[in-house]
Amino acid sequence: MNKNYIIPNEWSIIEEGFNKDNVKSSESLFSIGNGALGQRANFEEDYSGPSFQGSYIGGIYYPDKTRVGWWKNGYPEYFAKVLNAPNWIGIQIKINKTNLDLNTCKIQNFKRELNMKEGWLSRSFNAVLATGEEIEVISKRIISIAHNEVGAIKYSVKAVNFSGEITFKPYLDAGIVNQDSNYDEYFWDILNIEKGTNEGCILAKTLKTNFYVGTAMSVSFSHNNKKVDLEQTTNVQEKKLTYSYNLKINQGDTVTIYKYASYVTSLNYKEEKLVKAGLKNVQQASELGFDILLQEQVNSWAAIWKTSDIKIEGDIKAQQGIRFNIFQLNQTYLGTDSRLNIGPKGFTGEKYGGSTYWDTEAYCIPFYMATKDASVAKNLLLYRYNQLDKAIENAEKLGFKNGAALYPMVTMNGEECHNEWEITFEEIHRNGAMIYGIYNYVNYTKDFEYIPKYGLEVMIGVARFWHQRANFSAAKNKYVILGVTGPNEYENNVNNNFYTNYLAKWCIEYAIESLQKIKTEYAQDYKRVLAKTNLTEEETKQWLQVADNMYFPYSEKNKVYLQQDGFLDKELIPVAELSVEDRPINQKWSWDRILRSCYIKQADVLQGMFFFEDQFSKEEIERHFDFYEPLTVHESSLSPCVHSILAASIDRIPKAYEQYVRTSRLDLDDYNHEVDEGCHITSMAGTWMSIVQGFGGMRVKNGLLSFNPQIPKKWKSYTFTINFRGNVINVYKSQNECKFSNESGNEMTILVDNEKIKIPSKQLITV
Amino acid sequence: MNKNYIIPNEWSIIEEGFNKDNVKSSESLFSIGNGALGQRANFEEDYSGPSFQGSYIGGIYYPDKTRVGWWKNGYPEYFAKVLNAPNWIGIQIKINKTNLDLNTCKIQNFKRELNMKEGWLSRSFNAVLATGEEIEVISKRIISIAHNEVGAIKYSVKAVNFSGEITFKPYLDAGIVNQDSNYDEYFWDILNIEKGTNEGCILAKTLKTNFYVGTAMSVSFSHNNKKVDLEQTTNVQEKKLTYSYNLKINQGDTVTIYKYASYVTSLNYKEEKLVKAGLKNVQQASELGFDILLQEQVNSWAAIWKTSDIKIEGDIKAQQGIRFNIFQLNQTYLGTDSRLNIGPKGFTGEKYGGSTYWDTEAYCIPFYMATKDASVAKNLLLYRYNQLDKAIENAEKLGFKNGAALYPMVTMNGEECHNEWEITFEEIHRNGAMIYGIYNYVNYTKDFEYIPKYGLEVMIGVARFWHQRANFSAAKNKYVILGVTGPNEYENNVNNNFYTNYLAKWCIEYAIESLQKIKTEYAQDYKRVLAKTNLTEEETKQWLQVADNMYFPYSEKNKVYLQQDGFLDKELIPVAELSVEDRPINQKWSWDRILRSCYIKQADVLQGMFFFEDQFSKEEIERHFDFYEPLTVHESSLSPCVHSILAASIDRIPKAYEQYVRTSRLDLDDYNHEVDEGCHITSMAGTWMSIVQGFGGMRVKNGLLSFNPQIPKKWKSYTFTINFRGNVINVYKSQNECKFSNESGNEMTILVDNEKIKIPSKQLITV
């Protein structure tokens, strides 16, 4: 049963009424972040009920000791996971010495709001303590985009029915452990707890990786809106710094605590400067004050929405869903730091250990390219470029030679962070996605120079991998790729996965094509890269031998490429004929049953047709869609978006809409019963694509932006904005109309339904 | 590098000179046991160097919480492992208050002997303590076969160069933990520590499984061979009972401690009787005294060797090897208790968690049938019969219905004890071995009645499994079995493994053939079993549909059955051409590389030809041997024996000998660099088969014992003894002669090189 308690609203995620069962889910859904750091929506005050405390800093990870039942050669001994960082939000509240704990109080008028337009989280509620005192609490919290090491809280308590004493105990707690720790270890070493007057800082170091992190706070108070200075008591524990403040209040009084906090890390400062830097950050924040920080936050989000908002009229849940997706993507990654990337759970949880999957290249890059400056997508590509050495090392561990590169399935620092052999060693199609990301970026941005400067080395390492990974089958007189797992992870260790073989061939061809262009147009880079990689023309000929003679399983009878060798030996019973009790099969069936079944977790052959649409006829795509989609259970969050886009491309709008609904409110409606563990961040980019590339039909064709807008019956209209090579265009589609508005200073030529249309600067055109 | 420090000897395993690096290996190799309990050859006195303390009781297990990196549906949440039981051998020795510790003393004349003829373990050495005192120690230890709950130690200390005080601290230590515990948990609950004069007992209970175990001891002393009573001090700790005895001695004196111990368990006693029973056992042992217990032990082993010895002349290492194999098998299992079975490490280690693999049916049953009474093999079959309900449950967990049974890959109590999906869920050929075991037993013993009484139910459950597990392939117009792992575990999740498909078809046919015979000859049982299993003739027709239309991958070009679909797509490079640095591939290559290679871990197609030799022509076997053996790396302990036997059957004696050498001294020469973890017990039965079925060519043909003896060039002769349907025959083969001696009271007709020969009772015939 889906939880479905979020109140529909165009711009906000809203929860009304307090339900303990929803606490952990809401902690995920109401998460806030600024691309550099983020946190789950835990309560500031104590909460003794089930909760998942989580606060994370981009780039700060820990190599946890691998846990596995049966060890296989090549598994990483340690692998990196996002680190649960010190808690800076904590404010213990006592009323006449009784602790405020929503798990034990009587709660009324509880409301929680995540305002996506302005980027803040708030709560308000009345609480009646067991001892009878009633208070009204209003809190608001931000993680600042403008000051991206800073967070701030405004927390007000009103004495509703009593006069007495109120105690505030703001604290920093560095004793937080990772929920996903394999051996329940604590990953931090506390170095220094710096106390002071109304401000303080804990300096800690991560074990093994030796990241230094300073967590600072500064607090101030107002009483009935007048600033007050309160006497402070200090308590230093092993891993925790607590200040305590008492105040006598009268019935009707409101006391507010402002808590400013900051994370500073050795990624950006020298170790010995961290305490000072942290304290400086909170002092500055305190001087600016909460209201100014909040206004800056509103401005930051206004700028983000300007180039990324999608408006849907006539379907408020769809509207809320798409904005939630765009909002969370921006909270996770803003693209200003090439050391960071996009984890599947962002800053909303810990699951999946490492941070970066092929999701980034296959799903996220299009979103960031179209809604931000090209430098953002470039930073995502550079992240991989900077990890090329590790990818080469990774391939060497698996027996490859001569600079062949295998990018890890999951990674934080370039090293593999996964340990199921069928995924880690065999789901090698991810290596092709690295190259597809480059292709997609260059195609969209026209920044070909990225290839000679950076991408080419990656392309060579990956081409070498495919060349070595394929082997010649005497029986087939072709090159084959044995023992792989495709994007459809409901098949393991299969031979000749169509998608993998296709990507392999394409990667080699694209590398060779690029080499030829660079040889003439970027001769210097050509020489430099060939020297660096020891690449010879003889070697590229060998690559081509493999690409030219790659085997693709094909059924003459069905006129479709087969997902892998032997696919037609399965019992091909459509998903629609499966009993309800059997779904989802990943929760109901044992793994062997899933593997030998025909059921497809997410697009596999169709993923190839999605990537390389131009290389297949519309009729071919239809035929493959009709063969594979009925066998697809969409049990990956990445499945529905691809099918939605493909369905739209072959004019199956009802099917596209069905799949769109599934992707857009996956977390808000908790389809998979696991949102308490965190949100599915990367698939959110797929939701965005479902509208822009799916219903909007956006493509880049011969260097021109191309559209083919269609609209689901249920919607009145939708609008989205695209940044294309520095120009911004706004697309509006209603049931009867289609309008394009050129927001930029230049004339733009676009294709609409394959017809060229010129739009003058700042003009709107109705098609 | 093989350790290879064991001194060749016909009847003993001998180590001379003390080498700390060998301590853990020797603890495995010198293990002693009596089929009901056993232990590693740990020292009695303290040893502060690396050691693996291990003592085990048959049938006493613990369900450890499963450890796995990524959970899959169907994995067992807990699985049983052999429990490391309380230590009863411990005797701390102090000389003038200085502790005897071989890790810190100077050691001379160290000798350790495992006398296989008589079944005892001894050590002798001189030790010079850091404080200068020199002592000479001689110890001898047995685990009694005659009294199968009892062990005894005689431990003598001589004062070589001093007069002074000697302290003996015999103890029982129930604080031992399993080395293979998944979460470093302690598995026992100590209930009672019963102290007394010179005797005591610890009563403990296993957590979860609630097995009660009493561990008792009784001690006595002699001074220069005269019994003495010493004053006792008692120390009771949480998990340990220690008695302390002091004695003044003069230079040249010898003091001996006799320690008698006993395990008694709730498998055989009521809980409340255990302490009394344990104490009674040690009192009786003490009354008999060490010398009588030892003489009984010699007698017990003489009886065992009478029907199981193999004598090899002209190759002392081969002689030592085969006796070591036979000795360890008998120490592990004597066949008197159908609740017990044969674990891959016996009582010599913990690895592989559960106890019983398909090794029992495929490798061990022939040894026990031919060297012991038929009741022993029958007990092994009954073990599976008694676990049929659990096998049905296990199949249900994986989605099978209607009484289909899937026996676990590894088990202690009938539940699955393994959790790699590719093994647990997919290595289903084991289910066929259960039926092959029945077939083999009935064929050898002529005890057909076992089938209607017991075996038939197992056969029906297994046939149902195969019927449901196969599916019809429209593409092939045949039944296929998808997603399996064959005996060659270097392939996972393959389709149409020849061996598995062949076994499946055979199991169904054998079940139907048996049903037909039982219908007419055992009508009562037929009715009873059909009613119990709800089997109809209609259902068996459906089974036959699958068996009659089973698909087998075959290469017309190579005229061989293929190990699985697609095998010929691999690069087929013989093992001989692999570089030395690549071997063994399971230590050098990552798993994906192994999987996509052609290399075979152990017999797979050839395992089928070994089981069903009669169903293939000699020429077919030769062709398959020549195709597959060169691709086989023999990296399973179970591989060389099967190849040795097959090679002998096609008259390739040098190849048979090469493989025999590999199997027979696997542990003594530590080929796999892991004997410190325990010995490879089950493959030892394969070694026995390599001589009897391999060189000796023993088969049962049309109810007659048949031989075709051949001999490796290096050997002068070999002799073995076979028990066949109550008659005992001794086979002698030298380079020039072949003799058969009928040791039984009846005339025997045997086949030698397919010719019938009659041997009168007690006569020897030279062929």
mmCIF file with all atom_site columns, N, CA, C and O in Angstrom, chain A residues 70 72-73 419-422 469 471 473 476 492-493 569 586-587 589 595, chain B residues 67 70 72-73 419-422 471 473 476 492-493 569 586 589 595-596:
data_model
loop_
_atom_site.group_PDB
_atom_site.id
_atom_site.type_symbol
_atom_site.label_atom_id
_atom_site.label_alt_id
_atom_site.label_comp_id
_atom_site.label_asym_id
_atom_site.label_entity_id
_atom_site.label_seq_id
_atom_site.pdbx_PDB_ins_code
_atom_site.Cartn_x
_atom_site.Cartn_y
_atom_site.Cartn_z
_atom_site.occupancy
_atom_site.B_iso_or_equiv
_atom_site.pdbx_formal_charge
_atom_site.auth_seq_id
_atom_site.auth_comp_id
_atom_site.auth_asym_id
_atom_site.auth_atom_id
_atom_site.pdbx_PDB_model_num
ATOM 1   N N  . TRP A 1 70  ? 30.834 -15.027 0.447   1.00 0.00 ? 70  TRP A N  1
ATOM 2   C CA . TRP A 1 70  ? 31.832 -15.867 -0.202  1.00 0.00 ? 70  TRP A CA 1
ATOM 3   C C  . TRP A 1 70  ? 32.700 -14.969 -1.067  1.00 0.00 ? 70  TRP A C  1
ATOM 4   O O  . TRP A 1 70  ? 32.255 -14.408 -2.042  1.00 0.00 ? 70  TRP A O  1
ATOM 5   N N  . LYS A 1 72  ? 35.307 -13.444 -3.718  1.00 0.00 ? 72  LYS A N  1
ATOM 6   C CA . LYS A 1 72  ? 35.788 -13.749 -5.065  1.00 0.00 ? 72  LYS A CA 1
ATOM 7   C C  . LYS A 1 72  ? 36.986 -12.858 -5.362  1.00 0.00 ? 72  LYS A C  1
ATOM 8   O O  . LYS A 1 72  ? 36.996 -11.681 -4.978  1.00 0.00 ? 72  LYS A O  1
ATOM 9   N N  . ASN A 1 73  ? 37.947 -13.399 -6.077  1.00 0.00 ? 73  ASN A N  1
ATOM 10  C CA . ASN A 1 73  ? 39.080 -12.582 -6.508  1.00 0.00 ? 73  ASN A CA 1
ATOM 11  C C  . ASN A 1 73  ? 38.597 -11.351 -7.249  1.00 0.00 ? 73  ASN A C  1
ATOM 12  O O  . ASN A 1 73  ? 37.741 -11.460 -8.124  1.00 0.00 ? 73  ASN A O  1
ATOM 13  N N  . ASN A 1 419 ? 30.182 -5.191  -4.725  1.00 0.00 ? 419 ASN A N  1
ATOM 14  C CA . ASN A 1 419 ? 30.775 -6.523  -4.646  1.00 0.00 ? 419 ASN A CA 1
ATOM 15  C C  . ASN A 1 419 ? 29.788 -7.662  -4.836  1.00 0.00 ? 419 ASN A C  1
ATOM 16  O O  . ASN A 1 419 ? 29.692 -8.559  -4.017  1.00 0.00 ? 419 ASN A O  1
ATOM 17  N N  . GLU A 1 420 ? 29.071 -7.618  -5.923  1.00 0.00 ? 420 GLU A N  1
ATOM 18  C CA . GLU A 1 420 ? 28.408 -8.817  -6.421  1.00 0.00 ? 420 GLU A CA 1
ATOM 19  C C  . GLU A 1 420 ? 29.071 -9.102  -7.751  1.00 0.00 ? 420 GLU A C  1
ATOM 20  O O  . GLU A 1 420 ? 29.051 -8.229  -8.637  1.00 0.00 ? 420 GLU A O  1
ATOM 21  N N  . TRP A 1 421 ? 29.622 -10.285 -7.914  1.00 0.00 ? 421 TRP A N  1
ATOM 22  C CA . TRP A 1 421 ? 30.416 -10.523 -9.116  1.00 0.00 ? 421 TRP A CA 1
ATOM 23  C C  . TRP A 1 421 ? 29.630 -10.257 -10.390 1.00 0.00 ? 421 TRP A C  1
ATOM 24  O O  . TRP A 1 421 ? 30.165 -9.740  -11.366 1.00 0.00 ? 421 TRP A O  1
ATOM 25  N N  . GLU A 1 422 ? 28.322 -10.596 -10.333 1.00 0.00 ? 422 GLU A N  1
ATOM 26  C CA . GLU A 1 422 ? 27.526 -10.462 -11.552 1.00 0.00 ? 422 GLU A CA 1
ATOM 27  C C  . GLU A 1 422 ? 27.311 -8.992  -11.927 1.00 0.00 ? 422 GLU A C  1
ATOM 28  O O  . GLU A 1 422 ? 26.952 -8.686  -13.059 1.00 0.00 ? 422 GLU A O  1
ATOM 29  N N  . ARG A 1 469 ? 37.971 -7.410  -24.244 1.00 0.00 ? 469 ARG A N  1
ATOM 30  C CA . ARG A 1 469 ? 36.907 -8.168  -23.572 1.00 0.00 ? 469 ARG A CA 1
ATOM 31  C C  . ARG A 1 469 ? 36.168 -9.090  -24.537 1.00 0.00 ? 469 ARG A C  1
ATOM 32  O O  . ARG A 1 469 ? 35.629 -10.122 -24.153 1.00 0.00 ? 469 ARG A O  1
ATOM 33  N N  . ASN A 1 471 ? 35.895 -11.822 -27.567 1.00 0.00 ? 471 ASN A N  1
ATOM 34  C CA . ASN A 1 471 ? 36.767 -12.885 -28.073 1.00 0.00 ? 471 ASN A CA 1
ATOM 35  C C  . ASN A 1 471 ? 36.170 -13.447 -29.354 1.00 0.00 ? 471 ASN A C  1
ATOM 36  O O  . ASN A 1 471 ? 34.966 -13.323 -29.598 1.00 0.00 ? 471 ASN A O  1
ATOM 37  N N  . SER A 1 473 ? 34.752 -16.103 -31.694 1.00 0.00 ? 473 SER A N  1
ATOM 38  C CA . SER A 1 473 ? 34.095 -17.411 -31.624 1.00 0.00 ? 473 SER A CA 1
ATOM 39  C C  . SER A 1 473 ? 34.280 -18.115 -32.956 1.00 0.00 ? 473 SER A C  1
ATOM 40  O O  . SER A 1 473 ? 33.758 -17.669 -33.985 1.00 0.00 ? 473 SER A O  1
ATOM 41  N N  . LYS A 1 476 ? 30.895 -19.170 -34.357 1.00 0.00 ? 476 LYS A N  1
ATOM 42  C CA . LYS A 1 476 ? 30.051 -18.142 -34.975 1.00 0.00 ? 476 LYS A CA 1
ATOM 43  C C  . LYS A 1 476 ? 30.786 -17.364 -36.053 1.00 0.00 ? 476 LYS A C  1
ATOM 44  O O  . LYS A 1 476 ? 30.180 -16.572 -36.770 1.00 0.00 ? 476 LYS A O  1
ATOM 45  N N  . ASN A 1 492 ? 21.823 -12.551 -15.444 1.00 0.00 ? 492 ASN A N  1
ATOM 46  C CA . ASN A 1 492 ? 23.224 -12.473 -15.017 1.00 0.00 ? 492 ASN A CA 1
ATOM 47  C C  . ASN A 1 492 ? 24.084 -13.414 -15.838 1.00 0.00 ? 492 ASN A C  1
ATOM 48  O O  . ASN A 1 492 ? 23.657 -14.523 -16.153 1.00 0.00 ? 492 ASN A O  1
ATOM 49  N N  . ASN A 1 493 ? 25.285 -12.967 -16.123 1.00 0.00 ? 493 ASN A N  1
ATOM 50  C CA . ASN A 1 493 ? 26.271 -13.840 -16.772 1.00 0.00 ? 493 ASN A CA 1
ATOM 51  C C  . ASN A 1 493 ? 25.738 -14.410 -18.088 1.00 0.00 ? 493 ASN A C  1
ATOM 52  O O  . ASN A 1 493 ? 25.834 -15.608 -18.332 1.00 0.00 ? 493 ASN A O  1
ATOM 53  N N  . ASP A 1 569 ? 14.556 -19.313 -25.671 1.00 0.00 ? 569 ASP A N  1
ATOM 54  C CA . ASP A 1 569 ? 14.304 -20.579 -24.973 1.00 0.00 ? 569 ASP A CA 1
ATOM 55  C C  . ASP A 1 569 ? 13.417 -20.395 -23.751 1.00 0.00 ? 569 ASP A C  1
ATOM 56  O O  . ASP A 1 569 ? 12.972 -21.368 -23.144 1.00 0.00 ? 569 ASP A O  1
ATOM 57  N N  . ASN A 1 586 ? 10.731 -9.167  -7.728  1.00 0.00 ? 586 ASN A N  1
ATOM 58  C CA . ASN A 1 586 ? 11.960 -9.124  -6.924  1.00 0.00 ? 586 ASN A CA 1
ATOM 59  C C  . ASN A 1 586 ? 11.685 -9.252  -5.427  1.00 0.00 ? 586 ASN A C  1
ATOM 60  O O  . ASN A 1 586 ? 12.605 -9.455  -4.648  1.00 0.00 ? 586 ASN A O  1
ATOM 61  N N  . GLN A 1 587 ? 10.427 -9.129  -5.028  1.00 0.00 ? 587 GLN A N  1
ATOM 62  C CA . GLN A 1 587 ? 10.112 -9.390  -3.623  1.00 0.00 ? 587 GLN A CA 1
ATOM 63  C C  . GLN A 1 587 ? 9.451  -10.756 -3.427  1.00 0.00 ? 587 GLN A C  1
ATOM 64  O O  . GLN A 1 587 ? 9.424  -11.285 -2.334  1.00 0.00 ? 587 GLN A O  1
ATOM 65  N N  . TRP A 1 589 ? 9.790  -13.655 -5.783  1.00 0.00 ? 589 TRP A N  1
ATOM 66  C CA . TRP A 1 589 ? 10.421 -14.830 -6.384  1.00 0.00 ? 589 TRP A CA 1
ATOM 67  C C  . TRP A 1 589 ? 11.866 -14.983 -5.933  1.00 0.00 ? 589 TRP A C  1
ATOM 68  O O  . TRP A 1 589 ? 12.563 -13.994 -5.696  1.00 0.00 ? 589 TRP A O  1
ATOM 69  N N  . LEU A 1 595 ? 15.814 -15.115 -12.781 1.00 0.00 ? 595 LEU A N  1
ATOM 70  C CA . LEU A 1 595 ? 16.828 -15.194 -13.842 1.00 0.00 ? 595 LEU A CA 1
ATOM 71  C C  . LEU A 1 595 ? 16.365 -16.022 -15.033 1.00 0.00 ? 595 LEU A C  1
ATOM 72  O O  . LEU A 1 595 ? 16.646 -15.685 -16.176 1.00 0.00 ? 595 LEU A O  1
ATOM 73  N N  . ARG B 1 67  ? 25.630 -14.297 6.695   1.00 0.00 ? 67  ARG B N  1
ATOM 74  C CA . ARG B 1 67  ? 26.315 -13.067 6.313   1.00 0.00 ? 67  ARG B CA 1
ATOM 75  C C  . ARG B 1 67  ? 26.390 -13.000 4.794   1.00 0.00 ? 67  ARG B C  1
ATOM 76  O O  . ARG B 1 67  ? 26.831 -13.931 4.138   1.00 0.00 ? 67  ARG B O  1
ATOM 77  N N  . TRP B 1 70  ? 24.770 -8.782  -0.407  1.00 0.00 ? 70  TRP B N  1
ATOM 78  C CA . TRP B 1 70  ? 23.540 -8.339  -1.064  1.00 0.00 ? 70  TRP B CA 1
ATOM 79  C C  . TRP B 1 70  ? 22.534 -9.480  -0.981  1.00 0.00 ? 70  TRP B C  1
ATOM 80  O O  . TRP B 1 70  ? 22.713 -10.512 -1.588  1.00 0.00 ? 70  TRP B O  1
ATOM 81  N N  . LYS B 1 72  ? 19.424 -11.939 -1.371  1.00 0.00 ? 72  LYS B N  1
ATOM 82  C CA . LYS B 1 72  ? 18.514 -12.380 -2.433  1.00 0.00 ? 72  LYS B CA 1
ATOM 83  C C  . LYS B 1 72  ? 17.377 -13.173 -1.788  1.00 0.00 ? 72  LYS B C  1
ATOM 84  O O  . LYS B 1 72  ? 17.602 -13.935 -0.854  1.00 0.00 ? 72  LYS B O  1
ATOM 85  N N  . ASN B 1 73  ? 16.172 -13.035 -2.348  1.00 0.00 ? 73  ASN B N  1
ATOM 86  C CA . ASN B 1 73  ? 15.048 -13.837 -1.872  1.00 0.00 ? 73  ASN B CA 1
ATOM 87  C C  . ASN B 1 73  ? 15.389 -15.314 -1.920  1.00 0.00 ? 73  ASN B C  1
ATOM 88  O O  . ASN B 1 73  ? 15.926 -15.781 -2.925  1.00 0.00 ? 73  ASN B O  1
ATOM 89  N N  . ASN B 1 419 ? 24.738 -19.826 0.764   1.00 0.00 ? 419 ASN B N  1
ATOM 90  C CA . ASN B 1 419 ? 24.063 -18.633 0.263   1.00 0.00 ? 419 ASN B CA 1
ATOM 91  C C  . ASN B 1 419 ? 24.819 -17.876 -0.812  1.00 0.00 ? 419 ASN B C  1
ATOM 92  O O  . ASN B 1 419 ? 25.078 -16.700 -0.698  1.00 0.00 ? 419 ASN B O  1
ATOM 93  N N  . GLU B 1 420 ? 25.196 -18.590 -1.856  1.00 0.00 ? 420 GLU B N  1
ATOM 94  C CA . GLU B 1 420 ? 25.535 -17.912 -3.099  1.00 0.00 ? 420 GLU B CA 1
ATOM 95  C C  . GLU B 1 420 ? 24.468 -18.345 -4.081  1.00 0.00 ? 420 GLU B C  1
ATOM 96  O O  . GLU B 1 420 ? 24.293 -19.552 -4.310  1.00 0.00 ? 420 GLU B O  1
ATOM 97  N N  . TRP B 1 421 ? 23.775 -17.401 -4.680  1.00 0.00 ? 421 TRP B N  1
ATOM 98  C CA . TRP B 1 421 ? 22.619 -17.784 -5.493  1.00 0.00 ? 421 TRP B CA 1
ATOM 99  C C  . TRP B 1 421 ? 22.989 -18.784 -6.573  1.00 0.00 ? 421 TRP B C  1
ATOM 100 O O  . TRP B 1 421 ? 22.227 -19.692 -6.897  1.00 0.00 ? 421 TRP B O  1
ATOM 101 N N  . GLU B 1 422 ? 24.205 -18.600 -7.136  1.00 0.00 ? 422 GLU B N  1
ATOM 102 C CA . GLU B 1 422 ? 24.586 -19.457 -8.266  1.00 0.00 ? 422 GLU B CA 1
ATOM 103 C C  . GLU B 1 422 ? 24.819 -20.899 -7.820  1.00 0.00 ? 422 GLU B C  1
ATOM 104 O O  . GLU B 1 422 ? 24.854 -21.809 -8.637  1.00 0.00 ? 422 GLU B O  1
ATOM 105 N N  . ASN B 1 471 ? 11.517 -26.301 -18.751 1.00 0.00 ? 471 ASN B N  1
ATOM 106 C CA . ASN B 1 471 ? 10.437 -25.618 -19.456 1.00 0.00 ? 471 ASN B CA 1
ATOM 107 C C  . ASN B 1 471 ? 10.543 -25.908 -20.948 1.00 0.00 ? 471 ASN B C  1
ATOM 108 O O  . ASN B 1 471 ? 11.612 -26.260 -21.452 1.00 0.00 ? 471 ASN B O  1
ATOM 109 N N  . SER B 1 473 ? 10.887 -25.113 -24.664 1.00 0.00 ? 473 SER B N  1
ATOM 110 C CA . SER B 1 473 ? 11.392 -24.051 -25.533 1.00 0.00 ? 473 SER B CA 1
ATOM 111 C C  . SER B 1 473 ? 10.731 -24.176 -26.889 1.00 0.00 ? 473 SER B C  1
ATOM 112 O O  . SER B 1 473 ? 10.960 -25.162 -27.610 1.00 0.00 ? 473 SER B O  1
ATOM 113 N N  . LYS B 1 476 ? 13.369 -24.390 -29.625 1.00 0.00 ? 476 LYS B N  1
ATOM 114 C CA . LYS B 1 476 ? 14.083 -25.662 -29.803 1.00 0.00 ? 476 LYS B CA 1
ATOM 115 C C  . LYS B 1 476 ? 13.113 -26.841 -29.980 1.00 0.00 ? 476 LYS B C  1
ATOM 116 O O  . LYS B 1 476 ? 13.538 -27.941 -30.318 1.00 0.00 ? 476 LYS B O  1
ATOM 117 N N  . ASN B 1 492 ? 28.545 -20.391 -14.224 1.00 0.00 ? 492 ASN B N  1
ATOM 118 C CA . ASN B 1 492 ? 27.361 -20.106 -13.405 1.00 0.00 ? 492 ASN B CA 1
ATOM 119 C C  . ASN B 1 492 ? 26.208 -19.675 -14.282 1.00 0.00 ? 492 ASN B C  1
ATOM 120 O O  . ASN B 1 492 ? 26.418 -18.956 -15.269 1.00 0.00 ? 492 ASN B O  1
ATOM 121 N N  . ASN B 1 493 ? 25.025 -20.092 -13.874 1.00 0.00 ? 493 ASN B N  1
ATOM 122 C CA . ASN B 1 493 ? 23.807 -19.635 -14.551 1.00 0.00 ? 493 ASN B CA 1
ATOM 123 C C  . ASN B 1 493 ? 23.856 -19.919 -16.050 1.00 0.00 ? 493 ASN B C  1
ATOM 124 O O  . ASN B 1 493 ? 23.596 -19.052 -16.862 1.00 0.00 ? 493 ASN B O  1
ATOM 125 N N  . ASP B 1 569 ? 31.519 -21.087 -28.131 1.00 0.00 ? 569 ASP B N  1
ATOM 126 C CA . ASP B 1 569 ? 31.854 -19.672 -28.369 1.00 0.00 ? 569 ASP B CA 1
ATOM 127 C C  . ASP B 1 569 ? 33.098 -19.243 -27.598 1.00 0.00 ? 569 ASP B C  1
ATOM 128 O O  . ASP B 1 569 ? 33.613 -18.148 -27.799 1.00 0.00 ? 569 ASP B O  1
ATOM 129 N N  . ASN B 1 586 ? 41.798 -20.025 -9.886  1.00 0.00 ? 586 ASN B N  1
ATOM 130 C CA . ASN B 1 586 ? 40.889 -19.502 -8.847  1.00 0.00 ? 586 ASN B CA 1
ATOM 131 C C  . ASN B 1 586 ? 41.601 -18.605 -7.844  1.00 0.00 ? 586 ASN B C  1
ATOM 132 O O  . ASN B 1 586 ? 40.968 -17.911 -7.067  1.00 0.00 ? 586 ASN B O  1
ATOM 133 N N  . TRP B 1 589 ? 42.839 -15.331 -11.123 1.00 0.00 ? 589 TRP B N  1
ATOM 134 C CA . TRP B 1 589 ? 41.935 -14.631 -12.037 1.00 0.00 ? 589 TRP B CA 1
ATOM 135 C C  . TRP B 1 589 ? 40.695 -14.130 -11.311 1.00 0.00 ? 589 TRP B C  1
ATOM 136 O O  . TRP B 1 589 ? 40.228 -14.754 -10.363 1.00 0.00 ? 589 TRP B O  1
ATOM 137 N N  . LEU B 1 595 ? 34.805 -17.373 -15.450 1.00 0.00 ? 595 LEU B N  1
ATOM 138 C CA . LEU B 1 595 ? 33.503 -17.792 -15.986 1.00 0.00 ? 595 LEU B CA 1
ATOM 139 C C  . LEU B 1 595 ? 33.480 -17.805 -17.506 1.00 0.00 ? 595 LEU B C  1
ATOM 140 O O  . LEU B 1 595 ? 32.886 -18.684 -18.112 1.00 0.00 ? 595 LEU B O  1
ATOM 141 N N  . ARG B 1 596 ? 34.107 -16.805 -18.125 1.00 0.00 ? 596 ARG B N  1
ATOM 142 C CA . ARG B 1 596 ? 33.998 -16.784 -19.592 1.00 0.00 ? 596 ARG B CA 1
ATOM 143 C C  . ARG B 1 596 ? 35.093 -17.616 -20.242 1.00 0.00 ? 596 ARG B C  1
ATOM 144 O O  . ARG B 1 596 ? 35.094 -17.792 -21.463 1.00 0.00 ? 596 ARG B O  1
#
